[in-house]
Coordinates of C-alpha atoms in Angstrom, one line a residue:
M868 CA -35.7 13.5 -6.1
E869 CA -34.1 10.3 -4.8
S870 CA -31.4 8.0 -6.9
R871 CA -31.3 4.0 -6.8
V872 CA -28.4 1.5 -8.4
L873 CA -31.0 -1.8 -8.7
S874 CA -28.9 -4.5 -9.9
G875 CA -33.1 -6.1 -10.0
A876 CA -35.3 -6.0 -6.7
T877 CA -38.8 -7.6 -5.9
I878 CA -41.2 -5.4 -4.4
R879 CA -43.7 -7.1 -2.2
G880 CA -47.1 -5.3 -0.9
L881 CA -47.4 -2.6 -3.9
A882 CA -49.3 -3.4 -7.6
L883 CA -47.9 -1.0 -10.1
S884 CA -49.8 -0.6 -13.3
M885 CA -48.0 1.8 -15.7
K886 CA -48.0 1.6 -19.6
P887 CA -46.4 -1.0 -21.3
A888 CA -43.4 1.4 -22.7
S889 CA -41.3 -0.7 -25.7
R890 CA -37.7 1.3 -25.2
L891 CA -37.0 3.7 -22.8
T892 CA -32.7 5.1 -23.6
G893 CA -31.0 3.9 -19.4
T894 CA -35.0 3.1 -17.7
C895 CA -36.1 -0.2 -18.3
S896 CA -39.2 -2.0 -20.1
F897 CA -41.8 -2.6 -16.9
P898 CA -45.3 -4.7 -18.1
A899 CA -48.4 -3.2 -17.9
K900 CA -49.2 -4.7 -14.2
L901 CA -46.5 -5.7 -11.8
T902 CA -48.1 -7.6 -9.2
G903 CA -45.9 -8.9 -6.7
T904 CA -42.6 -9.0 -8.0
C905 CA -40.9 -7.1 -10.6
S906 CA -38.0 -8.5 -13.3
F907 CA -35.4 -6.0 -14.6
P908 CA -33.9 -7.2 -18.4
A909 CA -32.4 -3.9 -19.5
R910 CA -29.2 -2.9 -19.6
H911 CA -27.4 0.0 -17.7
S912 CA -24.1 1.4 -19.9
D913 CA -22.6 1.2 -15.8
R914 CA -21.7 -2.6 -15.1
G915 CA -24.9 -3.3 -16.0
S916 CA -26.6 -2.4 -14.1
L917 CA -29.7 -0.1 -13.8
V918 CA -30.4 3.4 -11.9
L919 CA -33.7 3.7 -11.4
R920 CA -34.3 7.4 -11.2
T921 CA -37.7 8.9 -9.0
Q922 CA -39.8 9.3 -6.9
I923 CA -39.6 6.4 -3.8
P924 CA -41.0 7.3 -0.1
P925 CA -38.5 6.9 1.9
I926 CA -38.0 2.5 2.4
I927 CA -39.0 1.2 6.0
P928 CA -37.8 -1.9 6.4
Q929 CA -40.0 -5.1 6.7
E930 CA -40.0 -7.7 8.8
S931 CA -39.2 -11.7 7.5
S932 CA -42.8 -12.3 7.8
P933 CA -44.4 -13.1 4.4
V934 CA -47.8 -11.7 4.6
S935 CA -47.7 -9.1 1.8
V936 CA -51.1 -7.2 2.4
V937 CA -50.4 -3.4 3.7
S938 CA -53.0 -1.4 4.7
P939 CA -54.6 1.6 2.6
A940 CA -52.8 4.7 5.5
A941 CA -49.2 3.0 5.7
K942 CA -47.2 1.7 2.6
R943 CA -44.7 -0.4 3.0
I944 CA -41.7 -0.4 0.3
C945 CA -39.6 -2.9 0.3
L946 CA -36.6 -3.9 -1.9
H947 CA -34.6 -6.5 -1.5
P948 CA -31.6 -7.5 -4.1
C949 CA -32.1 -9.9 -6.0
L950 CA -28.8 -12.4 -5.7
A951 CA -29.3 -14.6 -9.0
A952 CA -29.5 -11.0 -10.9
S953 CA -26.6 -9.6 -9.5
S954 CA -24.3 -12.1 -9.5
S955 CA -24.1 -13.0 -13.0
P956 CA -24.5 -10.8 -15.7
A957 CA -27.6 -10.0 -18.3
E958 CA -27.9 -12.0 -21.0
G959 CA -26.3 -10.8 -23.9
S960 CA -24.5 -8.5 -21.6
P961 CA -20.8 -7.5 -23.2
G962 CA -19.5 -7.3 -19.7
G963 CA -20.5 -10.9 -19.2
K964 CA -16.9 -12.3 -19.9
V965 CA -14.7 -12.2 -17.2
G966 CA -11.3 -11.0 -17.5
F967 CA -7.4 -12.4 -17.3
L968 CA -7.0 -9.8 -14.1
E969 CA -10.1 -10.9 -12.5
K970 CA -9.9 -14.0 -13.2
Y971 CA -6.4 -14.6 -11.3
P972 CA -6.6 -12.1 -9.2
A973 CA -3.7 -14.0 -7.0
L974 CA -1.3 -13.2 -10.6
V975 CA -1.7 -9.5 -10.2
T976 CA -1.1 -9.4 -6.6
G977 CA 2.1 -11.6 -7.1
F978 CA 3.3 -9.5 -9.8
F979 CA 3.2 -6.5 -7.9
F980 CA 4.9 -8.0 -5.4
F981 CA 8.3 -9.1 -7.7
M982 CA 8.4 -5.5 -9.2
W983 CA 8.4 -3.9 -5.6
Y984 CA 11.1 -6.7 -4.9
F985 CA 12.7 -6.1 -8.2
L986 CA 13.0 -2.7 -8.3
N987 CA 13.9 -2.3 -4.1
V988 CA 16.9 -4.5 -4.9
I989 CA 17.5 -2.2 -7.5
F990 CA 16.9 0.7 -6.0
N991 CA 19.9 -0.8 -3.1
I992 CA 22.9 -0.9 -5.0
I993 CA 23.0 2.0 -6.6
N994 CA 22.2 3.8 -3.6
K995 CA 24.8 2.6 -1.5
K996 CA 26.9 3.7 -4.3
I997 CA 25.9 6.7 -4.3
Y998 CA 27.0 6.5 -1.4
N999 CA 30.5 5.7 -1.0
Y1000 CA 31.3 9.1 -2.9
F1001 CA 28.7 11.1 -1.2
P1002 CA 27.8 10.4 2.4
Y1003 CA 25.3 12.8 2.4
P1004 CA 21.8 10.7 3.3
Y1005 CA 20.3 13.6 4.5
F1006 CA 20.7 15.0 1.0
V1007 CA 19.9 12.0 -0.7
S1008 CA 16.5 11.4 1.0
A1009 CA 15.2 14.3 -0.6
V1010 CA 16.8 13.8 -3.4
H1011 CA 15.2 10.6 -3.8
L1012 CA 11.4 13.0 -3.1
L1013 CA 11.6 15.1 -5.1
V1014 CA 12.6 13.1 -8.7
G1015 CA 9.2 11.5 -7.7
V1016 CA 7.5 14.7 -7.3
V1017 CA 8.6 15.8 -10.0
Y1018 CA 7.4 12.5 -12.0
C1019 CA 3.6 12.4 -10.7
L1020 CA 3.6 15.9 -11.2
L1021 CA 4.0 15.5 -14.8
S1022 CA 2.3 12.4 -14.7
W1023 CA -1.1 14.6 -13.7
I1024 CA -0.3 16.8 -16.4
V1025 CA -0.7 13.8 -18.9
G1026 CA -3.9 12.9 -16.6
L1027 CA -1.8 9.5 -16.5
P1028 CA -2.9 9.1 -13.7
K1029 CA -5.7 11.7 -13.0
R1030 CA -5.4 14.1 -10.0
A1031 CA -8.0 13.0 -6.4
P1032 CA -9.0 16.1 -5.8
I1033 CA -8.0 16.7 -1.5
D1034 CA -10.0 18.6 1.6
S1035 CA -8.6 19.8 4.5
N1036 CA -10.0 17.2 5.9
L1037 CA -8.0 14.3 3.8
L1038 CA -5.6 16.3 4.3
K1039 CA -5.3 15.8 8.0
L1040 CA -4.9 12.3 7.2
L1041 CA -2.1 12.7 5.3
I1042 CA 0.0 14.7 6.6
P1043 CA 0.4 11.8 10.0
V1044 CA 1.5 9.1 7.5
A1045 CA 4.0 11.5 5.3
I1046 CA 5.9 12.5 8.5
C1047 CA 6.5 8.8 9.1
H1048 CA 6.6 8.4 5.2
A1049 CA 10.3 11.5 5.3
I1050 CA 11.2 9.6 9.1
G1051 CA 11.2 7.0 7.9
H1052 CA 13.0 7.1 4.3
I1053 CA 15.5 9.6 5.9
T1054 CA 16.0 7.7 9.1
S1055 CA 16.7 4.5 6.5
N1056 CA 19.4 6.1 4.5
V1057 CA 21.4 7.2 7.8
S1058 CA 21.4 3.8 8.0
F1059 CA 22.3 3.4 4.8
A1060 CA 25.2 5.1 4.9
A1061 CA 26.7 4.3 7.3
V1062 CA 27.3 -0.2 8.0
A1063 CA 25.9 -2.6 4.7
V1064 CA 23.2 -2.6 3.3
S1065 CA 22.8 -6.3 4.8
F1066 CA 23.1 -5.7 8.2
T1067 CA 20.5 -2.2 7.9
H1068 CA 17.7 -4.5 6.5
T1069 CA 18.7 -7.8 8.4
I1070 CA 17.6 -4.8 11.6
K1071 CA 14.6 -3.8 9.5
A1072 CA 13.4 -7.9 9.1
L1073 CA 11.9 -6.3 12.5
E1074 CA 9.4 -4.5 11.1
P1075 CA 6.4 -7.1 12.0
F1076 CA 7.3 -7.7 14.8
F1077 CA 6.5 -3.0 15.5
N1078 CA 3.6 -3.8 13.3
A1079 CA 2.0 -6.5 15.0
A1080 CA 1.9 -4.6 18.6
A1081 CA 0.6 -1.7 16.8
S1082 CA -2.0 -3.3 15.7
Q1083 CA -3.1 -4.9 19.2
F1084 CA -2.2 -1.9 21.3
I1085 CA -2.7 1.0 18.7
L1086 CA -5.6 -0.1 16.7
G1087 CA -7.2 -3.4 19.3
Q1088 CA -6.5 -6.2 16.8
Q1089 CA -6.1 -9.0 18.9
I1090 CA -3.5 -11.0 17.7
P1091 CA -3.1 -15.2 18.6
W1092 CA -0.4 -16.2 21.0
A1093 CA 1.2 -18.1 17.4
L1094 CA 1.6 -15.0 15.5
W1095 CA 3.6 -13.9 18.7
L1096 CA 5.2 -17.0 19.3
S1097 CA 6.3 -16.8 16.0
L1098 CA 8.2 -13.2 15.9
A1099 CA 10.6 -14.6 18.6
P1100 CA 12.6 -16.5 16.3
V1101 CA 12.9 -12.8 13.8
V1102 CA 14.0 -11.1 17.6
I1103 CA 17.0 -14.0 17.9
G1104 CA 18.0 -14.4 14.8
V1105 CA 18.5 -10.8 14.5
S1106 CA 20.3 -10.3 17.4
M1107 CA 22.7 -12.7 16.9
A1108 CA 23.4 -11.1 13.5
S1109 CA 23.8 -7.9 15.1
L1110 CA 26.0 -9.8 17.5
T1111 CA 28.8 -10.1 15.1
E1112 CA 27.8 -7.1 12.6
L1113 CA 31.4 -6.1 11.2
S1114 CA 30.1 -2.9 10.0
F1115 CA 28.2 -2.4 13.5
N1116 CA 27.9 0.9 14.5
W1117 CA 25.0 2.3 17.1
T1118 CA 23.9 5.4 14.2
G1119 CA 23.7 2.5 11.9
F1120 CA 21.8 0.1 14.3
I1121 CA 19.6 3.5 16.6
S1122 CA 18.9 4.8 12.5
A1123 CA 17.0 1.0 11.2
M1124 CA 14.8 1.0 14.1
I1125 CA 13.5 4.2 14.1
S1126 CA 13.4 3.6 10.8
N1127 CA 11.3 0.8 11.7
I1128 CA 8.8 2.1 13.6
S1129 CA 7.8 4.9 10.9
F1130 CA 6.9 3.0 8.4
T1131 CA 4.8 0.6 10.9
Y1132 CA 2.2 3.6 12.2
R1133 CA 2.5 4.6 7.8
S1134 CA 1.5 1.3 7.2
I1135 CA -1.5 1.5 9.3
Y1136 CA -2.2 4.3 8.5
S1137 CA -1.7 4.4 4.7
K1138 CA -4.9 1.5 4.8
K1139 CA -6.7 4.5 7.2
A1140 CA -6.4 7.2 4.4
M1141 CA -7.3 4.6 1.4
T1142 CA -10.7 4.5 2.2
D1143 CA -11.3 7.3 0.2
M1144 CA -8.2 7.8 -2.8
D1145 CA -6.1 5.5 -4.9
S1146 CA -3.2 3.8 -4.1
T1147 CA -1.2 6.4 -6.2
N1148 CA -2.2 9.6 -6.1
L1149 CA -1.9 8.9 -2.2
Y1150 CA 1.5 7.6 -2.2
A1151 CA 1.6 11.2 -4.8
Y1152 CA 0.2 13.3 -1.8
I1153 CA 2.5 11.6 1.1
S1154 CA 5.6 12.8 -1.7
I1155 CA 4.2 15.9 -1.4
I1156 CA 4.1 16.7 2.3
A1157 CA 7.5 14.3 2.9
L1158 CA 9.7 16.5 0.8
I1159 CA 8.8 19.4 2.8
V1160 CA 9.7 17.4 5.7
C1161 CA 12.8 16.2 4.7
L1162 CA 14.2 19.6 3.1
P1163 CA 14.6 21.5 6.7
P1164 CA 17.1 18.9 7.9
A1165 CA 18.6 18.6 4.6
I1166 CA 19.3 22.5 4.7
I1167 CA 20.0 22.8 8.5
I1168 CA 21.9 19.3 8.5
E1169 CA 24.2 19.3 5.3
G1170 CA 23.9 23.0 3.8
P1171 CA 27.1 24.7 4.5
Q1172 CA 29.0 20.9 4.4
L1173 CA 27.3 20.6 0.8
M1174 CA 28.3 23.9 -0.2
K1175 CA 31.3 23.7 1.4
H1176 CA 32.6 21.0 -0.6
G1177 CA 30.8 17.3 -1.1
F1178 CA 29.9 18.2 -4.3
N1179 CA 32.5 19.5 -5.6
D1180 CA 34.7 16.1 -3.9
A1181 CA 31.4 14.0 -5.6
I1182 CA 31.7 15.1 -9.0
A1183 CA 35.7 15.0 -8.9
K1184 CA 35.7 11.8 -8.0
V1185 CA 32.7 10.3 -10.4
G1186 CA 32.8 13.1 -12.5
L1187 CA 28.9 15.6 -13.4
T1188 CA 27.5 13.5 -15.4
K1189 CA 27.1 10.1 -13.6
F1190 CA 26.8 12.2 -9.8
I1191 CA 23.2 13.6 -11.9
T1192 CA 22.3 10.8 -13.9
D1193 CA 22.7 8.6 -10.2
L1194 CA 20.5 11.1 -8.0
F1195 CA 17.8 10.9 -10.7
W1196 CA 18.1 7.3 -11.3
V1197 CA 18.4 5.8 -7.8
G1198 CA 14.9 8.9 -6.5
M1199 CA 13.4 7.7 -10.0
F1200 CA 13.7 3.8 -8.6
Y1201 CA 12.8 5.1 -4.6
H1202 CA 9.5 6.3 -6.2
L1203 CA 8.3 3.7 -8.3
Y1204 CA 9.3 0.7 -5.9
N1205 CA 7.3 2.5 -3.0
Q1206 CA 4.3 3.0 -5.2
L1207 CA 4.6 0.1 -6.0
A1208 CA 4.8 -0.5 -2.0
T1209 CA 2.0 1.0 -1.4
N1210 CA -0.1 -0.5 -4.6
T1211 CA 0.6 -3.9 -2.2
L1212 CA -0.8 -2.8 0.1
E1213 CA -3.8 -1.8 -1.1
R1214 CA -4.5 -4.8 -1.5
V1215 CA -3.2 -6.9 1.4
A1216 CA -3.6 -6.3 5.4
P1217 CA -1.2 -4.5 7.2
L1218 CA 0.6 -7.8 9.0
T1219 CA 0.4 -8.8 5.4
H1220 CA 2.5 -6.5 3.7
A1221 CA 4.7 -6.3 6.5
V1222 CA 5.5 -9.9 6.6
G1223 CA 6.2 -9.4 2.3
N1224 CA 8.8 -6.8 3.2
V1225 CA 10.6 -9.3 4.8
L1226 CA 10.9 -11.5 2.6
K1227 CA 11.5 -8.9 0.0
R1228 CA 15.2 -8.0 2.7
V1229 CA 16.3 -11.0 1.9
F1230 CA 16.1 -11.3 -1.4
V1231 CA 17.6 -7.5 -1.5
I1232 CA 21.1 -8.9 1.8
G1233 CA 21.2 -11.4 -0.6
F1234 CA 21.5 -9.0 -3.8
S1235 CA 23.8 -6.4 -1.5
I1236 CA 26.6 -9.6 -0.9
L1237 CA 27.0 -10.2 -4.3
V1238 CA 28.3 -6.3 -6.0
F1239 CA 29.7 -5.5 -2.8
G1240 CA 31.4 -8.4 -1.7
N1241 CA 30.1 -7.6 2.0
K1242 CA 31.8 -9.7 4.2
I1243 CA 29.8 -12.3 7.0
S1244 CA 30.5 -13.7 10.2
L1245 CA 28.7 -17.4 10.9
Q1246 CA 26.8 -16.2 13.1
T1247 CA 25.9 -13.3 11.6
G1248 CA 25.1 -16.1 8.5
I1249 CA 23.5 -18.0 11.6
G1250 CA 20.7 -15.3 12.9
T1251 CA 19.8 -14.0 9.5
G1252 CA 19.0 -17.5 9.0
I1253 CA 17.1 -18.5 11.7
A1254 CA 14.9 -14.3 11.5
I1255 CA 13.7 -15.4 7.7
A1256 CA 12.9 -18.9 8.9
G1257 CA 11.5 -17.2 11.7
V1258 CA 9.2 -15.1 8.9
A1259 CA 8.5 -18.2 7.1
I1260 CA 6.5 -19.4 10.0
Y1261 CA 5.1 -16.6 10.7
S1262 CA 3.8 -16.4 6.9
L1263 CA 2.4 -19.8 7.7
I1264 CA 0.4 -19.5 10.5
K1265 CA -0.9 -16.3 8.9
A1266 CA -2.6 -17.9 6.3
K1267 CA -3.6 -20.7 8.1
M1268 CA -5.8 -18.6 9.9
E1269 CA -7.0 -16.0 7.1
E1270 CA -8.5 -19.1 5.6
E1271 CA -9.8 -20.2 8.5
K1272 CA -12.2 -16.8 8.7
R1273 CA -12.9 -17.3 5.3
Q1274 CA -13.8 -20.4 5.9
M1275 CA -16.6 -19.2 8.9
K1276 CA -18.1 -16.8 7.6
S1277 CA -18.3 -18.3 3.3
S1278 CA -20.8 -21.5 6.1

């Protein structure tokens, strides 16, 4: 028994003689005799397609010759999709109307980017305020993931979204993604705790460079020289900003660079893992695995200090209620902005996602300077501006190249 989904078909070289059926549920009505073509006017409840369940011999592709004479010894059936039927909905179908979101997908993608940026700005502000009175980045990193995991588990319980099953093959794909996510998350927080938020994000502006390198040397995708040259101002600008950054220290710098490498691998391998699971469930499983990875270093490195005076000092400075509330909300904003980042990655290419990630840092840098009053030197400001300009050039070149590819495919 074989099932085939058809939106319309042409059957060559076969004459079917069937009794007319005036009304069949889930099937189509055939005229008394079909010769040459077959038209399917009926609708199926699933997107207007037809599900034909019958015993059909294996389909052997025919040559493009229009000859329809078939020998009795070997009848060949060739089903060709009817482009008109597949591209336009059936007449009178309620699915004929295109929704607003389907009509303007660019607006949906833009909304994802906006919310990703907004939530990330709020997260960075609250996160840095916590480190000002509770400088324990390993523990705070684990709290970020813990709040997100609890949120995911509660969402699965109520069925929003419905939990996707996971098997050993998919788990093998997610484990390296989650490890990269955990390492990148911890090192980012170590950098946030050590230096100014604006400086950490200036260093992390190099992520497209690492992403391009990984795409070419690991995935085998050829990156044109124009794109490589457009990334040169980003590297130069970040270097200029780093040389005169007032809050510079090697712990913050090296941690931010390790975070760049880790998140580059996470972005690439997450794109591969999305083939079998939606992005919401994907990030939920990644968060669970990453939490397991983050707990041991938090306990080993910071556990003794936390039990001795870490918690007591924080509670003495801000109070128990604010301490717990800050940890909860920073975890929620962390999970939500990363969830939206993963949803956005599902809609765009890894390199485009990396560029959007850099543009997001423009907002974070600007707001962090306003909120925390970070003082920056003239050279740091110029270097940051050059890096942002390089990202803008990169984005224009990338968009032009993608448009040319689409035109070549359509022609």
